[in-house]
PDB file of C-alpha atoms in Angstrom:
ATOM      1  CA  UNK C   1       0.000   0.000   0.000  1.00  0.00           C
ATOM      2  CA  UNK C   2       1.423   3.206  -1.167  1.00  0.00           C
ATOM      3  CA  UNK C   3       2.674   5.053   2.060  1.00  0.00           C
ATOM      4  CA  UNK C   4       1.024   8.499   1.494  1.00  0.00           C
ATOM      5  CA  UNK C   5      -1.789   7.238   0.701  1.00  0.00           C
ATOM      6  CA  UNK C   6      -2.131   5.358   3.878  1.00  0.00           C
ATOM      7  CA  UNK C   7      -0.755   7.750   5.900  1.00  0.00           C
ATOM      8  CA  UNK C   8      -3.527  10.455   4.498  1.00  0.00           C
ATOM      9  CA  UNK C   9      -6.400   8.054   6.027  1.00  0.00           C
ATOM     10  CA  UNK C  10      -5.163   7.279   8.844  1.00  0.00           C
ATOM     11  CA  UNK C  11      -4.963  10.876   9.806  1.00  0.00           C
ATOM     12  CA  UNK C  12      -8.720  11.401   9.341  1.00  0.00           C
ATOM     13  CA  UNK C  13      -9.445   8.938  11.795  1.00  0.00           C
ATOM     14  CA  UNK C  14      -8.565   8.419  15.908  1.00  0.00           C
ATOM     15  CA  UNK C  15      -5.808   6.519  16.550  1.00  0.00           C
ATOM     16  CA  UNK C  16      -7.686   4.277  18.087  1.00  0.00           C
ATOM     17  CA  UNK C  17      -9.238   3.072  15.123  1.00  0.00           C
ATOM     18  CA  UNK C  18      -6.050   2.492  13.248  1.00  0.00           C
ATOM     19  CA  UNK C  19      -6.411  -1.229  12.719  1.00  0.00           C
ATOM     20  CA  UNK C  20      -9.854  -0.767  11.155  1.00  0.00           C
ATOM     21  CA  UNK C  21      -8.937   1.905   9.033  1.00  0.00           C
ATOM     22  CA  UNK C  22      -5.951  -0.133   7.273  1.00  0.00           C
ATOM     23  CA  UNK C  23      -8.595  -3.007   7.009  1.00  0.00           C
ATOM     24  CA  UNK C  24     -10.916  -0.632   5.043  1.00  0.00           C
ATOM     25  CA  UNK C  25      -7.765   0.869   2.740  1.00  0.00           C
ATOM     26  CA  UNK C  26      -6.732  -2.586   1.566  1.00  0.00           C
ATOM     27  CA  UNK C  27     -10.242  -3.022   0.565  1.00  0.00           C
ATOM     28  CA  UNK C  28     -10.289   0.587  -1.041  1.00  0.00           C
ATOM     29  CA  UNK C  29      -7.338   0.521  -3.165  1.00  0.00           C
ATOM     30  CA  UNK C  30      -8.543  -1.237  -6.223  1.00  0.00           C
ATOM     31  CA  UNK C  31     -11.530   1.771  -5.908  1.00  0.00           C
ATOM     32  CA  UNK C  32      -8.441   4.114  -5.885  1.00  0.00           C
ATOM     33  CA  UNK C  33      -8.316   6.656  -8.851  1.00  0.00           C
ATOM     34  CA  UNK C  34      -4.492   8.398  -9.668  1.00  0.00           C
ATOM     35  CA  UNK C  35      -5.896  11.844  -8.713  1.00  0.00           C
ATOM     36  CA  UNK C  36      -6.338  12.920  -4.727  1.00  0.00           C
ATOM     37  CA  UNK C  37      -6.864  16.106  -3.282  1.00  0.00           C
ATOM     38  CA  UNK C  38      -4.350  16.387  -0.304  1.00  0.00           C
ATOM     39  CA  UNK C  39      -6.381  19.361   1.209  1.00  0.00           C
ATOM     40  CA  UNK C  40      -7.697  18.710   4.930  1.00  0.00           C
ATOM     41  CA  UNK C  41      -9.462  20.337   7.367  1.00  0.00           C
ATOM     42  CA  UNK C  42      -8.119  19.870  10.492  1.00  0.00           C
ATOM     43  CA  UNK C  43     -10.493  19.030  13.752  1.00  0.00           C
ATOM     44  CA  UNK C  44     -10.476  18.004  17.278  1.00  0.00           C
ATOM     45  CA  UNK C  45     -12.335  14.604  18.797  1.00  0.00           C
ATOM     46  CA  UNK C  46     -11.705  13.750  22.149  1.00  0.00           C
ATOM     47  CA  UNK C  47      -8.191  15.387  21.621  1.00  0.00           C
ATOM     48  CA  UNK C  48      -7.455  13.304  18.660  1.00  0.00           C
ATOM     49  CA  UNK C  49      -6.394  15.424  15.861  1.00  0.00           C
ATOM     50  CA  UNK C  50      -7.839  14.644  12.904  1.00  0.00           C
ATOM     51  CA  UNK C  51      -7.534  15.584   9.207  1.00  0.00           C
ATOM     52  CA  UNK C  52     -10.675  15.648   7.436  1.00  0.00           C
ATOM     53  CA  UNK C  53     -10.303  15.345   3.779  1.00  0.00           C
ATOM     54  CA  UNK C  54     -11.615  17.778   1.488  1.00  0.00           C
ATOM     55  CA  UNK C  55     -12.293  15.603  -1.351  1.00  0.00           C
ATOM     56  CA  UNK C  56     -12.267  11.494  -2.126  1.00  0.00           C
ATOM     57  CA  UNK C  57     -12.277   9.995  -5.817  1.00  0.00           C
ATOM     58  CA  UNK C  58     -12.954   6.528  -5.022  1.00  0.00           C
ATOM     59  CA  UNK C  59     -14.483   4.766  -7.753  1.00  0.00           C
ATOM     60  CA  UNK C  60     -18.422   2.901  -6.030  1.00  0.00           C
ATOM     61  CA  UNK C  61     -16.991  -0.638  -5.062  1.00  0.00           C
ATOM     62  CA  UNK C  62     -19.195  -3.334  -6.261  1.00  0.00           C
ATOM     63  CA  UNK C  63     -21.086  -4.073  -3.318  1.00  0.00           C
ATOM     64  CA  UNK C  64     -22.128  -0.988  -1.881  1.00  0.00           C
ATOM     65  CA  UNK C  65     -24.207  -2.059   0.920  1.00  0.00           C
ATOM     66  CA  UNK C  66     -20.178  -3.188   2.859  1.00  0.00           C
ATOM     67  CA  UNK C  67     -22.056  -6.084   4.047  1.00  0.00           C
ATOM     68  CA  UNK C  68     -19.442  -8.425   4.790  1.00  0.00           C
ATOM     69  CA  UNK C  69     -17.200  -5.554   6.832  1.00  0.00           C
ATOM     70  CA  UNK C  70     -17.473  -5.171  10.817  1.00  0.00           C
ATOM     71  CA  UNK C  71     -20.105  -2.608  11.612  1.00  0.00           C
ATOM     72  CA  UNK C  72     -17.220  -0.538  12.428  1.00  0.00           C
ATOM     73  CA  UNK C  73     -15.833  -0.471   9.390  1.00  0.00           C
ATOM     74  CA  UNK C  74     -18.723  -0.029   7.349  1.00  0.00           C
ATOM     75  CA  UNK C  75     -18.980   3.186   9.044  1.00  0.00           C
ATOM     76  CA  UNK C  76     -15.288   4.245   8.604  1.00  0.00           C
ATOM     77  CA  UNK C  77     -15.808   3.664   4.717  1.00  0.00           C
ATOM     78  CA  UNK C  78     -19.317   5.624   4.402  1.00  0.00           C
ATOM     79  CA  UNK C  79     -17.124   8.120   6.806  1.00  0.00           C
ATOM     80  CA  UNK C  80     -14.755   8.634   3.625  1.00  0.00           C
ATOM     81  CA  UNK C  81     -17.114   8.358   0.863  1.00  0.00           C
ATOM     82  CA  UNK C  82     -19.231  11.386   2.649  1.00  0.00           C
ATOM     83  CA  UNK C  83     -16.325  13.286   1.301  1.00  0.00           C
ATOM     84  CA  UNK C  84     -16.742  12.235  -2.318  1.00  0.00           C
ATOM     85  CA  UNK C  85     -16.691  14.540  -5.078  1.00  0.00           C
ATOM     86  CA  UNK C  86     -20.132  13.306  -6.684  1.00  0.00           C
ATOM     87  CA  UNK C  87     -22.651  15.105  -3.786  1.00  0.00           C
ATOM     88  CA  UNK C  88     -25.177  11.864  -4.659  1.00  0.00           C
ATOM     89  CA  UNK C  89     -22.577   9.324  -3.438  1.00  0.00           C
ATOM     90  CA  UNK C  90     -21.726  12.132  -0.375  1.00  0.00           C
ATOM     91  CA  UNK C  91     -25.597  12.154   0.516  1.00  0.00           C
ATOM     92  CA  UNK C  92     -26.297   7.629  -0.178  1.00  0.00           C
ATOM     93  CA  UNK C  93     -23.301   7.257   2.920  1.00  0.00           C
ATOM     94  CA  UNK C  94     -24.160   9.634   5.088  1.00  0.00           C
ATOM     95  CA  UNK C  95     -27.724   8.432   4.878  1.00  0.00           C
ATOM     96  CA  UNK C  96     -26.370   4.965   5.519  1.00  0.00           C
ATOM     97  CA  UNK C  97     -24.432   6.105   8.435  1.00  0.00           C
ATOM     98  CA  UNK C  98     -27.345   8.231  10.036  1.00  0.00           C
ATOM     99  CA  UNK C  99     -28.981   4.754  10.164  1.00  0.00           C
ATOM    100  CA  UNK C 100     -26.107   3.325  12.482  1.00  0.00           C
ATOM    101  CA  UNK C 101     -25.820   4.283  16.524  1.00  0.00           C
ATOM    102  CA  UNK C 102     -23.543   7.504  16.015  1.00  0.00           C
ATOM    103  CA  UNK C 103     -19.656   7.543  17.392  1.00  0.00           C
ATOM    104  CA  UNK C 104     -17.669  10.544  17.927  1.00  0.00           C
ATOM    105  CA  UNK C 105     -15.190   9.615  14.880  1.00  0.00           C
ATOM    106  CA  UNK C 106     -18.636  10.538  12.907  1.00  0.00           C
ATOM    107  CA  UNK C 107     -19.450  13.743  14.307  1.00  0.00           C
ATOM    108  CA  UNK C 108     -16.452  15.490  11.827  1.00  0.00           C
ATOM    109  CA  UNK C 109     -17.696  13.853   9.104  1.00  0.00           C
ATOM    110  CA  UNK C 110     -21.297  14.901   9.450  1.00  0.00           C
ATOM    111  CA  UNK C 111     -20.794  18.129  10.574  1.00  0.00           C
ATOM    112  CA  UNK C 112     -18.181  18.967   7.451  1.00  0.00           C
ATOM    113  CA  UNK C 113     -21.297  18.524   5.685  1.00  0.00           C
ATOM    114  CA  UNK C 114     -23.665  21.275   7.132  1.00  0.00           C
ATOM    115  CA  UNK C 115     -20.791  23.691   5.465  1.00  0.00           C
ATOM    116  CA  UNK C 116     -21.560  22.700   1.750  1.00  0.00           C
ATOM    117  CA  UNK C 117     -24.232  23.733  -0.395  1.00  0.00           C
ATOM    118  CA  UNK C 118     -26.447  20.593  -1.105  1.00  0.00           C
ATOM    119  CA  UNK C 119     -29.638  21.760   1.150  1.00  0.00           C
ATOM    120  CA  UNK C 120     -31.342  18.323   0.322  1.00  0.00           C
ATOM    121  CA  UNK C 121     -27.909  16.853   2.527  1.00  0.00           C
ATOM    122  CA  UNK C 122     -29.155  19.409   5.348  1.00  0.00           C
ATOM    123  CA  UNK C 123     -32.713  18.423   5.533  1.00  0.00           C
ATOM    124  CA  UNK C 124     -31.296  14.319   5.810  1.00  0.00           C
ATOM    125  CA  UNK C 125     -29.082  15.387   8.899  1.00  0.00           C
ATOM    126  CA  UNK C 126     -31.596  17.632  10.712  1.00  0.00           C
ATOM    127  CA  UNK C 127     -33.619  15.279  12.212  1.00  0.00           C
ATOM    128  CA  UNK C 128     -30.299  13.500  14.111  1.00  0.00           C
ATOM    129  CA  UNK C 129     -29.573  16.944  15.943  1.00  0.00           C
ATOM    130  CA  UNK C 130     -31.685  16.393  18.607  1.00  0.00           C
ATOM    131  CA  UNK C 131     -31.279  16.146  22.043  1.00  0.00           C
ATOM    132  CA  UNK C 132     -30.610  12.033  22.170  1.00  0.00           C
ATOM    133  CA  UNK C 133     -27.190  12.905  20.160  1.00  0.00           C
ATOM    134  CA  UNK C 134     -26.629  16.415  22.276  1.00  0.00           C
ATOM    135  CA  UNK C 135     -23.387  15.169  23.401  1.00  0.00           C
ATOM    136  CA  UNK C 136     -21.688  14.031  20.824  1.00  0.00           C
ATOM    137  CA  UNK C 137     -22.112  17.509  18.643  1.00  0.00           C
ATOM    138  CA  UNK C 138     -22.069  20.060  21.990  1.00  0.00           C
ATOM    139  CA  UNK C 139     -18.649  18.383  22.744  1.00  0.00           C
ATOM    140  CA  UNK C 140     -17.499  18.970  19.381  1.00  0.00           C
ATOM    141  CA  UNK C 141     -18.313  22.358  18.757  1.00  0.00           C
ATOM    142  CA  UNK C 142     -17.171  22.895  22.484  1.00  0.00           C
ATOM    143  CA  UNK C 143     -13.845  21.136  21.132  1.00  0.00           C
ATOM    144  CA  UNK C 144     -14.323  23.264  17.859  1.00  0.00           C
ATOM    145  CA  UNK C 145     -14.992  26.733  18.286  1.00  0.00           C
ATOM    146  CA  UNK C 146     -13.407  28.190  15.385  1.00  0.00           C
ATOM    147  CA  UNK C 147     -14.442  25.385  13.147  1.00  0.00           C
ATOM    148  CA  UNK C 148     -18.044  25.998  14.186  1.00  0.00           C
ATOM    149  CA  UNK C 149     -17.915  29.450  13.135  1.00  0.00           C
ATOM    150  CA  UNK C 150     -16.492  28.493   9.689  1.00  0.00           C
ATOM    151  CA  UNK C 151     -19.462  26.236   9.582  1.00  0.00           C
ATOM    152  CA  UNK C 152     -21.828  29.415  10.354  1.00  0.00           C
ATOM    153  CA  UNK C 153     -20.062  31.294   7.581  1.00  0.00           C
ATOM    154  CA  UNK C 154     -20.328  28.578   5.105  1.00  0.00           C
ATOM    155  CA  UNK C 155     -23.843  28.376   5.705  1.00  0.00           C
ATOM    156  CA  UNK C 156     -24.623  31.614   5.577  1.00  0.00           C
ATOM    157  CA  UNK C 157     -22.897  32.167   2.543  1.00  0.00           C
ATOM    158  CA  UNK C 158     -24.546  29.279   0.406  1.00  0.00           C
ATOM    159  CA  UNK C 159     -27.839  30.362   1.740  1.00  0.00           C
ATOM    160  CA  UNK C 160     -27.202  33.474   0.219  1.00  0.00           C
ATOM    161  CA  UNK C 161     -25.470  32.500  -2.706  1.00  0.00           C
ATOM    162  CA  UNK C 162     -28.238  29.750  -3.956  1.00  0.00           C
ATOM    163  CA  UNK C 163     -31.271  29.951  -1.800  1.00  0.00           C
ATOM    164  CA  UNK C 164     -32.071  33.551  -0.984  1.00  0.00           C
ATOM    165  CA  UNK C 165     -33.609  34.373  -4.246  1.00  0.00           C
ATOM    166  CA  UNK C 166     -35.535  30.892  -4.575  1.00  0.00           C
ATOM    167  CA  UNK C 167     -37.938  29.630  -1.752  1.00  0.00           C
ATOM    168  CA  UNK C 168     -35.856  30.751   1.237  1.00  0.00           C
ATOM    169  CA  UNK C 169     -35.898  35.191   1.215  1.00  0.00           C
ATOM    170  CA  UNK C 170     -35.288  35.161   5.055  1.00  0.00           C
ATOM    171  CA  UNK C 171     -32.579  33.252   6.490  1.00  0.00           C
ATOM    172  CA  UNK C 172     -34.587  31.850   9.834  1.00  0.00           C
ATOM    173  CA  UNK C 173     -36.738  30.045   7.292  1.00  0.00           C
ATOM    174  CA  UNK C 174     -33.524  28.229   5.627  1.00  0.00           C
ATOM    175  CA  UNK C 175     -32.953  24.669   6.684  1.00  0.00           C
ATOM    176  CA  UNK C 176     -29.344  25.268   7.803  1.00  0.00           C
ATOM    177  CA  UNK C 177     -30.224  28.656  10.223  1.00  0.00           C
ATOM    178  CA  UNK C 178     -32.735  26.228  11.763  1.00  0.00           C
ATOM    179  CA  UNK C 179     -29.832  23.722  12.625  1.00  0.00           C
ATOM    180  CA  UNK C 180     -27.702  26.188  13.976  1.00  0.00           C
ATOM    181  CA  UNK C 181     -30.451  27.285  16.230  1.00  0.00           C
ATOM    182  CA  UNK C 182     -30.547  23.449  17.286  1.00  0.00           C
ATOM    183  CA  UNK C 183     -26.651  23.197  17.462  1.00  0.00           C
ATOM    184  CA  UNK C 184     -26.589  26.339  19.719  1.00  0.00           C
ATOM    185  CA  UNK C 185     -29.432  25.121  21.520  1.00  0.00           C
ATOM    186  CA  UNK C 186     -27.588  21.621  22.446  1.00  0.00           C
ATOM    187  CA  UNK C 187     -24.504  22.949  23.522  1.00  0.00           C
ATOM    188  CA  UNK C 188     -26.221  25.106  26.201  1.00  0.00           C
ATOM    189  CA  UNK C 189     -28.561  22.646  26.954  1.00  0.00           C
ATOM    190  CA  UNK C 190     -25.243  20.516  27.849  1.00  0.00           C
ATOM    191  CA  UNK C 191     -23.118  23.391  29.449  1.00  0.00           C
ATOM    192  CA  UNK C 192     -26.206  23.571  31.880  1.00  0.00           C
ATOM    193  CA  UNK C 193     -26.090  19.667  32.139  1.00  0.00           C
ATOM    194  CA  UNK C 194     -22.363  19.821  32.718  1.00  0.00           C
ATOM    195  CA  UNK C 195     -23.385  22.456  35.553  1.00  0.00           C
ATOM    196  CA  UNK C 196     -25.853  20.722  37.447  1.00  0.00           C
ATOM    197  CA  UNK C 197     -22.975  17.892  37.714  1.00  0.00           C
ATOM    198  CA  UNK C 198     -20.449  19.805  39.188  1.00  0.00           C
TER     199      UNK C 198
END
């Protein structure tokens, strides 16, 4: 296995999960194509640094259901493909993964998503920020802050750039200022939770 190439995934991932993550590249490099952005964007989970790539070119294997991989890494390899360059293929595993239990490891991978432009991608993860997953996205933007504000921007900025002359004039009735309003609601509704603890 070529050594960058290796070394590129198994910086978007915990460390943790290194053994997985080499499981799912063997199986990924016949699906490899010669070109690969090498842009990241760099996040925090659990104190884990992790690279989150920009953009994947991995041809569709064959069997795109993973069926035969641990449930782990089924959801390491929809992890990647939610960073393909074809926003269908971004939208089918992210779907697939809002159907699993959701780990931390996902959280970057979701939220990276909330920042691009699709609004039929923001309307799938809606529903999952709710209070039941509160933790795993307040501690992320809590680990995040800057990142979360990029993610504001970026949403803000496609709103206005594709949406604000269609069906959505005023930003509160856009689908991504109503998730911010949840996001910021969860991470207060946690700080206070955090509180009452101590």
């Amino acid at each position: 296995m070529d050594r960058d190439f290796q070394r590129f995934y198994l910086n978007a991932f915990p460390q943790y999960l290194e053994e997985d993550v080499l499981a799912v590249l063997n199986y990924l490099q016949s699906y490899s194509t010669k070109f690969h952005s090498k842009h990241t964007y760099q996040v925090f989970v659990k104190q884990d640094v992790i690279h989150l790539p920009v953009r994947t070119y991995f041809k569709l294997p064959n069997n795109p259901q993973f069926s035969n991989f641990p449930i782990i890494q089924q959801k390491i390899l929809c992890c990647i493909y939610t960073r393909h360059h074809d926003g269908f293929i971004r939208q089918t595993m992210l779907e697939r993964l809002l159907n699993c239990p959701l780990d931390d490891f996902i959280i970057p991978y979701v939220f990276q998503l909330l920042g691009e432009y699709v609004q039929e991608i923001l309307l799938s993860i809606a529903p999952f920020i709710n209070v039941e997953n509160q933790t795993h996205f307040a501690e992320f933007i809590l680990e995040n802050p800057k990142y979360f504000r990029t993610t504001e921007s970026r949403i803000v900025s496609y709103w206005n750039e594709y949406y604000r002359h269609k069906q959505n004039k005023y930003f509160k009735d856009y689908i991504g200022a109503k998730i911010l309003e949840k996001l910021r609601s969860l991470v207060q509704n946690h700080a206070h939770d955090l509180n009452k603890i101590h």
